[in-house]
Each structure stands twice: as C-alpha cells, then as structure tokens.
C-alpha cells in the first residue's frame, strides 16, 4: 500500500482525494488545507470506522505518515507546499503549472534531483482519452491548432490565462511536436482580471512546424478543440465531447495522377465518389477512462517502481518557459499598440 496525502482540498484537491480513495494499492491517509473546515469535510467524506483520515491545516504534521502527496494549492504556493516533501524524498505530484516562476520551477526540480524523489507535473491532457486514441496514429505533425475557451472563474486569477489554461495546450503541443520553439508571436487582452484573460499565440519550431493556440477564460461556455495536420492525415479532436476523427489519404494517392490539361483534378466518377475513394474518414474509438484517475495511477506507479513519471519536472518547466515567451511577446505587442494609438490620436 502506498500511503498518500493531498495538500489543498479546494475545487481540484477534493477530486484528487476522491480518486486516491478509490485507487487499488493506495491508502489515502491525510489531507490538509489552510481552511480547517475544508480539510475536515474531505477527510470525513473518505474515512471509515476502521480508517480515519487525518485532517490538518499544516501538511508537515503528517510528513512521516505518507510516501507521496498531491500538491493542489494555488500556483503561487506550489513551491512552499511541495518543498518539505521533496526534501524528505517523498513522491510529489504538483498540479499545473509547476510553479509561478521559472526560478521556483528550477528550485523544485533541483530539490527533487538532490533527494531522488519522484516529481510529476499535473498536465492532465496527456491522459485525455481522446489524445490516447489519436496519438498512435499521429505521424510527425507539421501544424497544430488548439482552441480552448472556459467560463470565467475567480479561482485562478492569481495567474494569467497563459499559466492557468493555455499551459495545457502548450504542454500538449510540446509533447506532440518534436524540437525547440524558436519564435513566438502573441497577443493578449485583460478583461476582468489583473492579468490577461484571453490570448492567442503562434509558435514556430526549429523544424519549421507551427502551432497556433487560442485561449479564453471569459467565454460563455466550455470548449477544447485540437486540430493536428500531418503530411498525409488530419485529426480533429474534441477534448470536451470526447470524440475525434482522422482523415487520411489513400495509400499512394498523388494528385498529379488525376490532373486534366487545365491543371484541375478530373473526376469522371463525380466529386463525392472521388473524395470517398481517396480521402478516408475514420471515427476514433475513445477509451472510457477518467483522465485524473489515469494521471494519479501513473504517478503512483512511478513512485512505487521508482521510474520516470510520465510528465517530468523539466517537461513542466519547458511548458512554463514557452508560456513566459508568450507573455513577453504579448507585452511587446501591447507596448507597440499603445504607442500606435498614442500617435494616431
Ligand atoms: P482552489 O482555490 O479551489 O483550491 C485551492 C485550495 O488550497 C483552497 O482550499 C485553499 O484554502 C488551499 N490552500 C491555499 N494555500 C494553502 C497552503 N499553503 N496549504 C494548504 N492549503 C492551501 O483552487 P483549484 O482550482 O483547486 O486549483 C489548485 C491548483 O490546481 C492550481 O495550481 C491550479 O492551477 C491547478 N488546477 C489544475 C487543473 C487541471 O486541469 N489540471 C484544474 C484546476 C486547477
């Protein structure tokens, strides 16, 4: 039995506690939250007559009683909450983004390196069943487009929409496209938070591949769409509806074989029949798993087997670094637009 605890049992931490309490081979032994009532309520919800879960306002009170923890506190306190556990060699899953700043991310990574503890980052889209279904078919994508919109919530306004929501797509893009991001062009806008609530960015990779990402947290509804273009196939994924399809060219198809003397495609059998023959569409079969359960199970396995977790600290940092470049580009463009408006007044 791996003994686990959850630090921070607000919106998402409650769900971590529930999932741990249902996982085989895991015993949820403690939770903590600076709001005493929140900790007590979650502990009571998962305690039984024979197994009482500890509830405290300071997680360090139960440091020696656990082997691993989830850190699900607001991003600005990730480092503070995770530090003692990493130093003590415990497995730590830190929710995304890894930290509020790159310096804090570096500190978390170096503590984990020194103590040899497992550090996983909560980039949950890696465990989205739609992505699990699509990934085996994706062959060297050249262009990705991610659109994510979310209704406004006060919960994450301590960071911009880039660290709050866009970071999910940044990690996904970096997971799917190989190589370094060499240039970033982005625009953002503040609506009701002190930081950007919507942003759009274009990332160019050393290979020439491009990703476009658009994110808003001031939308009327929730939608997460991903489109991936490869040389001979295209994927359209709906991460909320959990559906997706792939379109791919018939083996050996070459448009040059069908051109008439004006350079147009000639299809005597008719347009629909031509497309049906050469362009295949296949609905993806989406596995039925809860992403958080898959994520926490993978974390537990990495701690127990002392293997590399599926989302490492350096990968969490890499996503933050791109987020920082996006933020820089937004500030640069904002400055230029302000100057332009000033000149044209
Ligand atoms: P939340 O505000 O609902 O919950 C945070 C909880 O942490 C609160 O109950 C608060 O009292 C508690 N807390 C604050 N400081 C603490 C401390 N020092 N020690 C113990 N408890 C403390 O926030 P949330 O929406 O659950 O977000 C928490 C984290 O999870 C954030 O980093 C956020 O980015 C991340 N998150 C990830 C996803 C995802 O899809 N992976 C979704 C939502 C949130």
Tab-separated table of C-alpha atoms in Angstrom, residues 4-274:
chain	number	residue	atom	x	y	z
A	4	UNK	CA	-0.708	9.257	0.121
A	5	UNK	CA	-1.851	12.701	1.205
A	6	UNK	CA	-3.392	15.717	-0.545
A	7	UNK	CA	-2.276	19.278	0.205
A	8	UNK	CA	-5.026	21.765	-0.682
A	9	UNK	CA	-8.541	20.360	-0.959
A	10	UNK	CA	-10.373	23.103	-2.834
A	11	UNK	CA	-12.053	22.543	-6.206
A	12	UNK	CA	-9.476	20.114	-7.642
A	13	UNK	CA	-7.824	18.782	-4.461
A	14	UNK	CA	-11.166	17.264	-3.383
A	15	UNK	CA	-11.200	15.258	-6.594
A	16	UNK	CA	-7.588	14.094	-6.054
A	17	UNK	CA	-8.663	12.854	-2.589
A	18	UNK	CA	-11.687	11.022	-4.024
A	19	UNK	CA	-9.628	9.377	-6.799
A	20	UNK	CA	-6.865	8.242	-4.384
A	21	UNK	CA	-9.502	6.786	-2.066
A	22	UNK	CA	-10.736	4.646	-4.992
A	23	UNK	CA	-7.344	3.521	-6.378
A	24	UNK	CA	-6.108	-0.026	-5.743
A	25	UNK	CA	-2.819	-0.271	-3.878
A	26	UNK	CA	-3.198	3.225	-2.427
A	27	UNK	CA	-4.248	4.381	1.012
A	28	UNK	CA	-5.354	7.993	1.441
A	29	UNK	CA	-4.052	8.767	4.926
A	30	UNK	CA	-4.184	12.557	5.255
A	31	UNK	CA	-5.358	15.832	3.771
A	32	UNK	CA	-4.531	19.407	4.649
A	33	UNK	CA	-5.874	22.836	3.838
A	34	UNK	CA	-5.354	26.237	5.423
A	35	UNK	CA	-9.141	26.260	5.693
A	36	UNK	CA	-9.660	23.825	8.537
A	37	UNK	CA	-13.280	23.046	7.604
A	38	UNK	CA	-12.355	22.123	4.046
A	39	UNK	CA	-9.751	19.618	5.277
A	40	UNK	CA	-12.115	18.158	7.876
A	41	UNK	CA	-15.005	17.728	5.415
A	42	UNK	CA	-12.863	15.914	2.831
A	43	UNK	CA	-11.271	13.689	5.495
A	44	UNK	CA	-14.701	12.749	6.859
A	45	UNK	CA	-16.061	12.020	3.391
A	46	UNK	CA	-13.415	9.309	2.846
A	47	UNK	CA	-12.920	7.999	6.389
A	48	UNK	CA	-14.438	4.723	7.556
A	49	UNK	CA	-14.868	3.286	11.093
A	50	UNK	CA	-11.613	1.373	10.703
A	51	UNK	CA	-9.687	4.016	8.750
A	52	UNK	CA	-9.676	7.633	9.873
A	53	UNK	CA	-8.062	10.141	7.520
A	54	UNK	CA	-6.031	12.878	9.206
A	55	UNK	CA	-7.072	16.489	8.559
A	56	UNK	CA	-4.707	19.353	9.426
A	57	UNK	CA	-4.026	22.937	8.404
A	58	UNK	CA	-0.308	22.167	8.032
A	59	UNK	CA	0.701	19.175	5.909
A	60	UNK	CA	4.095	18.958	7.639
A	61	UNK	CA	2.228	17.488	10.639
A	62	UNK	CA	1.861	14.218	8.722
A	63	UNK	CA	5.118	14.264	6.727
A	64	UNK	CA	6.337	10.952	8.208
A	65	UNK	CA	2.999	9.200	7.648
A	66	UNK	CA	2.944	9.371	3.819
A	67	UNK	CA	5.035	8.120	0.892
A	68	UNK	CA	3.615	10.557	-1.672
A	69	UNK	CA	1.463	13.688	-1.950
A	70	UNK	CA	-0.521	15.713	-4.457
A	71	UNK	CA	0.053	19.458	-4.209
A	72	UNK	CA	-3.204	21.115	-5.241
A	73	UNK	CA	-2.842	24.573	-3.713
A	74	UNK	CA	-2.883	27.829	-5.745
A	75	UNK	CA	0.126	28.116	-8.069
A	76	UNK	CA	1.943	30.889	-6.113
A	77	UNK	CA	2.296	28.463	-3.157
A	78	UNK	CA	3.277	25.279	-5.060
A	79	UNK	CA	6.951	25.626	-4.091
A	80	UNK	CA	6.227	26.315	-0.425
A	81	UNK	CA	3.829	23.352	-0.183
A	82	UNK	CA	5.981	20.871	-2.128
A	83	UNK	CA	9.449	21.741	-0.781
A	84	UNK	CA	9.453	19.846	2.556
A	85	UNK	CA	8.007	16.703	0.977
A	86	UNK	CA	10.535	16.673	-1.869
A	87	UNK	CA	13.401	17.279	0.591
A	88	UNK	CA	12.168	14.303	2.610
A	89	UNK	CA	12.305	12.082	-0.501
A	90	UNK	CA	8.514	11.730	-0.877
A	91	UNK	CA	6.867	11.395	-4.296
A	92	UNK	CA	5.214	14.696	-5.226
A	93	UNK	CA	2.650	15.414	-7.908
A	94	UNK	CA	2.437	19.183	-8.363
A	95	UNK	CA	-0.615	20.478	-10.197
A	96	UNK	CA	-0.004	22.506	-13.351
A	97	UNK	CA	1.634	24.909	-13.862
A	98	UNK	CA	4.666	23.535	-11.997
A	99	UNK	CA	5.289	26.894	-10.287
A	100	UNK	CA	4.565	30.602	-10.548
A	101	UNK	CA	8.046	31.487	-11.876
A	102	UNK	CA	10.862	29.693	-13.694
A	103	UNK	CA	13.159	30.275	-10.692
A	104	UNK	CA	10.671	28.435	-8.458
A	105	UNK	CA	10.331	25.643	-11.012
A	106	UNK	CA	14.138	25.291	-11.062
A	107	UNK	CA	14.187	25.065	-7.288
A	108	UNK	CA	11.571	22.277	-7.270
A	109	UNK	CA	13.483	20.345	-9.941
A	110	UNK	CA	16.829	20.670	-8.181
A	111	UNK	CA	15.418	19.612	-4.790
A	112	UNK	CA	13.878	16.525	-6.453
A	113	UNK	CA	17.205	15.774	-8.190
A	114	UNK	CA	19.133	16.033	-4.922
A	115	UNK	CA	16.739	13.918	-2.847
A	116	UNK	CA	15.926	11.440	-5.643
A	117	UNK	CA	12.190	11.897	-5.129
A	118	UNK	CA	9.644	11.497	-7.914
A	119	UNK	CA	8.350	14.826	-9.192
A	120	UNK	CA	5.393	14.695	-11.598
A	121	UNK	CA	3.517	17.684	-13.020
A	122	UNK	CA	-0.278	17.620	-13.393
A	123	UNK	CA	-0.547	18.162	-17.146
A	124	UNK	CA	-3.771	16.226	-17.332
A	125	UNK	CA	-4.406	16.468	-21.089
A	126	UNK	CA	-1.652	13.856	-21.537
A	127	UNK	CA	-4.204	11.452	-20.022
A	128	UNK	CA	-7.191	12.671	-22.010
A	129	UNK	CA	-8.698	9.559	-23.652
A	130	UNK	CA	-9.178	11.433	-26.956
A	131	UNK	CA	-5.451	12.083	-27.126
A	132	UNK	CA	-4.683	8.482	-26.105
A	133	UNK	CA	-6.826	7.331	-29.058
A	134	UNK	CA	-5.235	9.715	-31.555
A	135	UNK	CA	-1.539	9.568	-30.582
A	136	UNK	CA	-0.721	6.127	-32.011
A	137	UNK	CA	-1.875	7.339	-35.481
A	138	UNK	CA	-0.144	10.730	-35.421
A	139	UNK	CA	2.959	10.725	-37.581
A	140	UNK	CA	5.245	13.785	-37.341
A	141	UNK	CA	2.675	16.605	-37.241
A	142	UNK	CA	3.573	19.794	-39.077
A	143	UNK	CA	0.791	22.070	-37.855
A	144	UNK	CA	-1.385	22.067	-34.721
A	145	UNK	CA	-4.231	24.343	-33.778
A	146	UNK	CA	-5.622	24.403	-30.216
A	147	UNK	CA	-8.739	26.357	-29.201
A	148	UNK	CA	-9.744	26.421	-25.569
A	149	UNK	CA	-12.487	28.556	-24.048
A	150	UNK	CA	-13.762	28.461	-20.485
A	151	UNK	CA	-16.320	30.423	-18.473
A	152	UNK	CA	-14.867	32.913	-16.011
A	153	UNK	CA	-13.909	31.643	-12.549
A	154	UNK	CA	-12.386	33.664	-9.723
A	155	UNK	CA	-10.308	30.649	-8.662
A	156	UNK	CA	-7.272	31.052	-10.896
A	157	UNK	CA	-6.997	34.790	-11.367
A	158	UNK	CA	-3.738	34.765	-9.376
A	159	UNK	CA	-2.082	33.826	-12.697
A	160	UNK	CA	-2.765	34.871	-16.314
A	161	UNK	CA	-4.826	32.747	-18.706
A	162	UNK	CA	-1.500	31.559	-20.139
A	163	UNK	CA	-0.373	29.824	-16.946
A	164	UNK	CA	-3.933	28.976	-15.958
A	165	UNK	CA	-5.341	27.347	-19.129
A	166	UNK	CA	-3.108	27.823	-22.182
A	167	UNK	CA	-0.354	25.861	-20.422
A	168	UNK	CA	-2.436	22.671	-21.005
A	169	UNK	CA	-2.201	23.190	-24.770
A	170	UNK	CA	1.425	24.312	-24.633
A	171	UNK	CA	2.357	21.031	-22.936
A	172	UNK	CA	0.235	19.080	-25.410
A	173	UNK	CA	1.899	20.808	-28.377
A	174	UNK	CA	5.403	20.229	-26.965
A	175	UNK	CA	4.503	16.587	-26.368
A	176	UNK	CA	3.326	16.059	-29.938
A	177	UNK	CA	5.778	18.194	-31.969
A	178	UNK	CA	9.496	17.423	-31.659
A	179	UNK	CA	12.201	20.042	-31.237
A	180	UNK	CA	12.661	23.517	-29.866
A	181	UNK	CA	10.347	26.505	-30.207
A	182	UNK	CA	12.403	29.151	-31.992
A	183	UNK	CA	9.942	32.018	-32.253
A	184	UNK	CA	6.745	33.177	-30.595
A	185	UNK	CA	4.258	35.837	-31.633
A	186	UNK	CA	1.367	36.517	-29.290
A	187	UNK	CA	-1.394	38.915	-28.389
A	188	UNK	CA	-3.382	39.070	-25.176
A	189	UNK	CA	-6.109	41.075	-23.512
A	190	UNK	CA	-7.180	41.767	-19.972
A	191	UNK	CA	-10.917	41.736	-19.461
A	192	UNK	CA	-11.769	41.490	-15.781
A	193	UNK	CA	-8.640	40.087	-14.143
A	194	UNK	CA	-5.469	41.994	-13.292
A	195	UNK	CA	-3.714	39.727	-15.856
A	196	UNK	CA	-4.553	38.544	-19.384
A	197	UNK	CA	-7.874	36.695	-19.709
A	198	UNK	CA	-7.509	35.833	-23.364
A	199	UNK	CA	-4.510	35.192	-25.536
A	200	UNK	CA	-3.532	33.897	-28.918
A	201	UNK	CA	-0.051	32.705	-29.867
A	202	UNK	CA	1.818	31.349	-32.851
A	203	UNK	CA	4.767	29.103	-32.054
A	204	UNK	CA	7.347	28.230	-34.678
A	205	UNK	CA	9.610	25.222	-34.165
A	206	UNK	CA	13.208	24.786	-35.355
A	207	UNK	CA	11.870	22.194	-37.820
A	208	UNK	CA	9.554	24.787	-39.402
A	209	UNK	CA	6.451	23.193	-37.831
A	210	UNK	CA	3.908	25.674	-36.496
A	211	UNK	CA	1.365	25.658	-33.663
A	212	UNK	CA	-1.454	28.156	-33.182
A	213	UNK	CA	-3.083	28.365	-29.786
A	214	UNK	CA	-6.068	30.447	-28.700
A	215	UNK	CA	-7.368	30.542	-25.143
A	216	UNK	CA	-10.023	32.489	-23.306
A	217	UNK	CA	-11.302	32.263	-19.752
A	218	UNK	CA	-14.096	34.763	-20.281
A	219	UNK	CA	-16.308	32.655	-22.528
A	220	UNK	CA	-19.989	31.729	-22.246
A	221	UNK	CA	-19.290	28.021	-22.475
A	222	UNK	CA	-16.580	25.389	-22.372
A	223	UNK	CA	-14.834	24.027	-25.435
A	224	UNK	CA	-11.446	22.417	-26.113
A	225	UNK	CA	-10.700	21.591	-29.740
A	226	UNK	CA	-7.441	20.390	-31.238
A	227	UNK	CA	-6.658	20.009	-34.950
A	228	UNK	CA	-3.488	18.249	-35.987
A	229	UNK	CA	-2.165	18.207	-39.542
A	230	UNK	CA	0.377	15.614	-40.682
A	231	UNK	CA	1.769	15.084	-44.162
A	232	UNK	CA	-0.996	12.710	-45.282
A	233	UNK	CA	-3.530	12.877	-42.479
A	234	UNK	CA	-5.565	15.264	-40.382
A	235	UNK	CA	-7.032	14.843	-36.885
A	236	UNK	CA	-9.949	16.740	-35.423
A	237	UNK	CA	-10.299	16.209	-31.683
A	238	UNK	CA	-12.937	17.455	-29.286
A	239	UNK	CA	-11.500	17.075	-25.785
A	240	UNK	CA	-14.730	18.083	-24.036
A	241	UNK	CA	-17.190	15.995	-26.052
A	242	UNK	CA	-14.571	13.214	-26.048
A	243	UNK	CA	-14.796	12.494	-29.732
A	244	UNK	CA	-12.453	12.678	-32.652
A	245	UNK	CA	-11.847	11.549	-36.177
A	246	UNK	CA	-8.952	11.205	-38.527
A	247	UNK	CA	-8.947	11.862	-42.233
A	248	UNK	CA	-6.204	10.275	-44.270
A	249	UNK	CA	-5.205	9.950	-47.880
A	250	UNK	CA	-5.466	6.603	-49.623
A	251	UNK	CA	-2.081	4.821	-49.744
A	252	UNK	CA	-0.154	6.003	-52.818
A	253	UNK	CA	-2.572	8.841	-53.654
A	254	UNK	CA	-0.906	11.542	-55.755
A	255	UNK	CA	-2.977	14.469	-57.102
A	256	UNK	CA	-0.667	14.580	-60.149
A	257	UNK	CA	-2.267	11.303	-61.359
A	258	UNK	CA	-5.666	12.980	-61.792
A	259	UNK	CA	-4.936	16.322	-63.436
A	260	UNK	CA	-6.518	17.302	-66.739
A	261	UNK	CA	-4.777	19.582	-69.233
A	262	UNK	CA	-6.010	22.723	-67.402
A	263	UNK	CA	-4.305	21.647	-64.153
A	264	UNK	CA	-7.582	20.776	-62.395
A	265	UNK	CA	-8.430	17.449	-60.801
A	266	UNK	CA	-10.601	15.499	-63.178
A	267	UNK	CA	-13.013	13.026	-61.550
A	268	UNK	CA	-15.326	11.424	-64.100
A	269	UNK	CA	-16.926	9.381	-61.288
A	270	UNK	CA	-18.094	12.653	-59.613
A	271	UNK	CA	-16.790	14.716	-56.689
A	272	UNK	CA	-18.361	12.704	-53.856
A	273	UNK	CA	-17.191	9.358	-55.232
A	274	UNK	CA	-13.685	10.740	-55.862
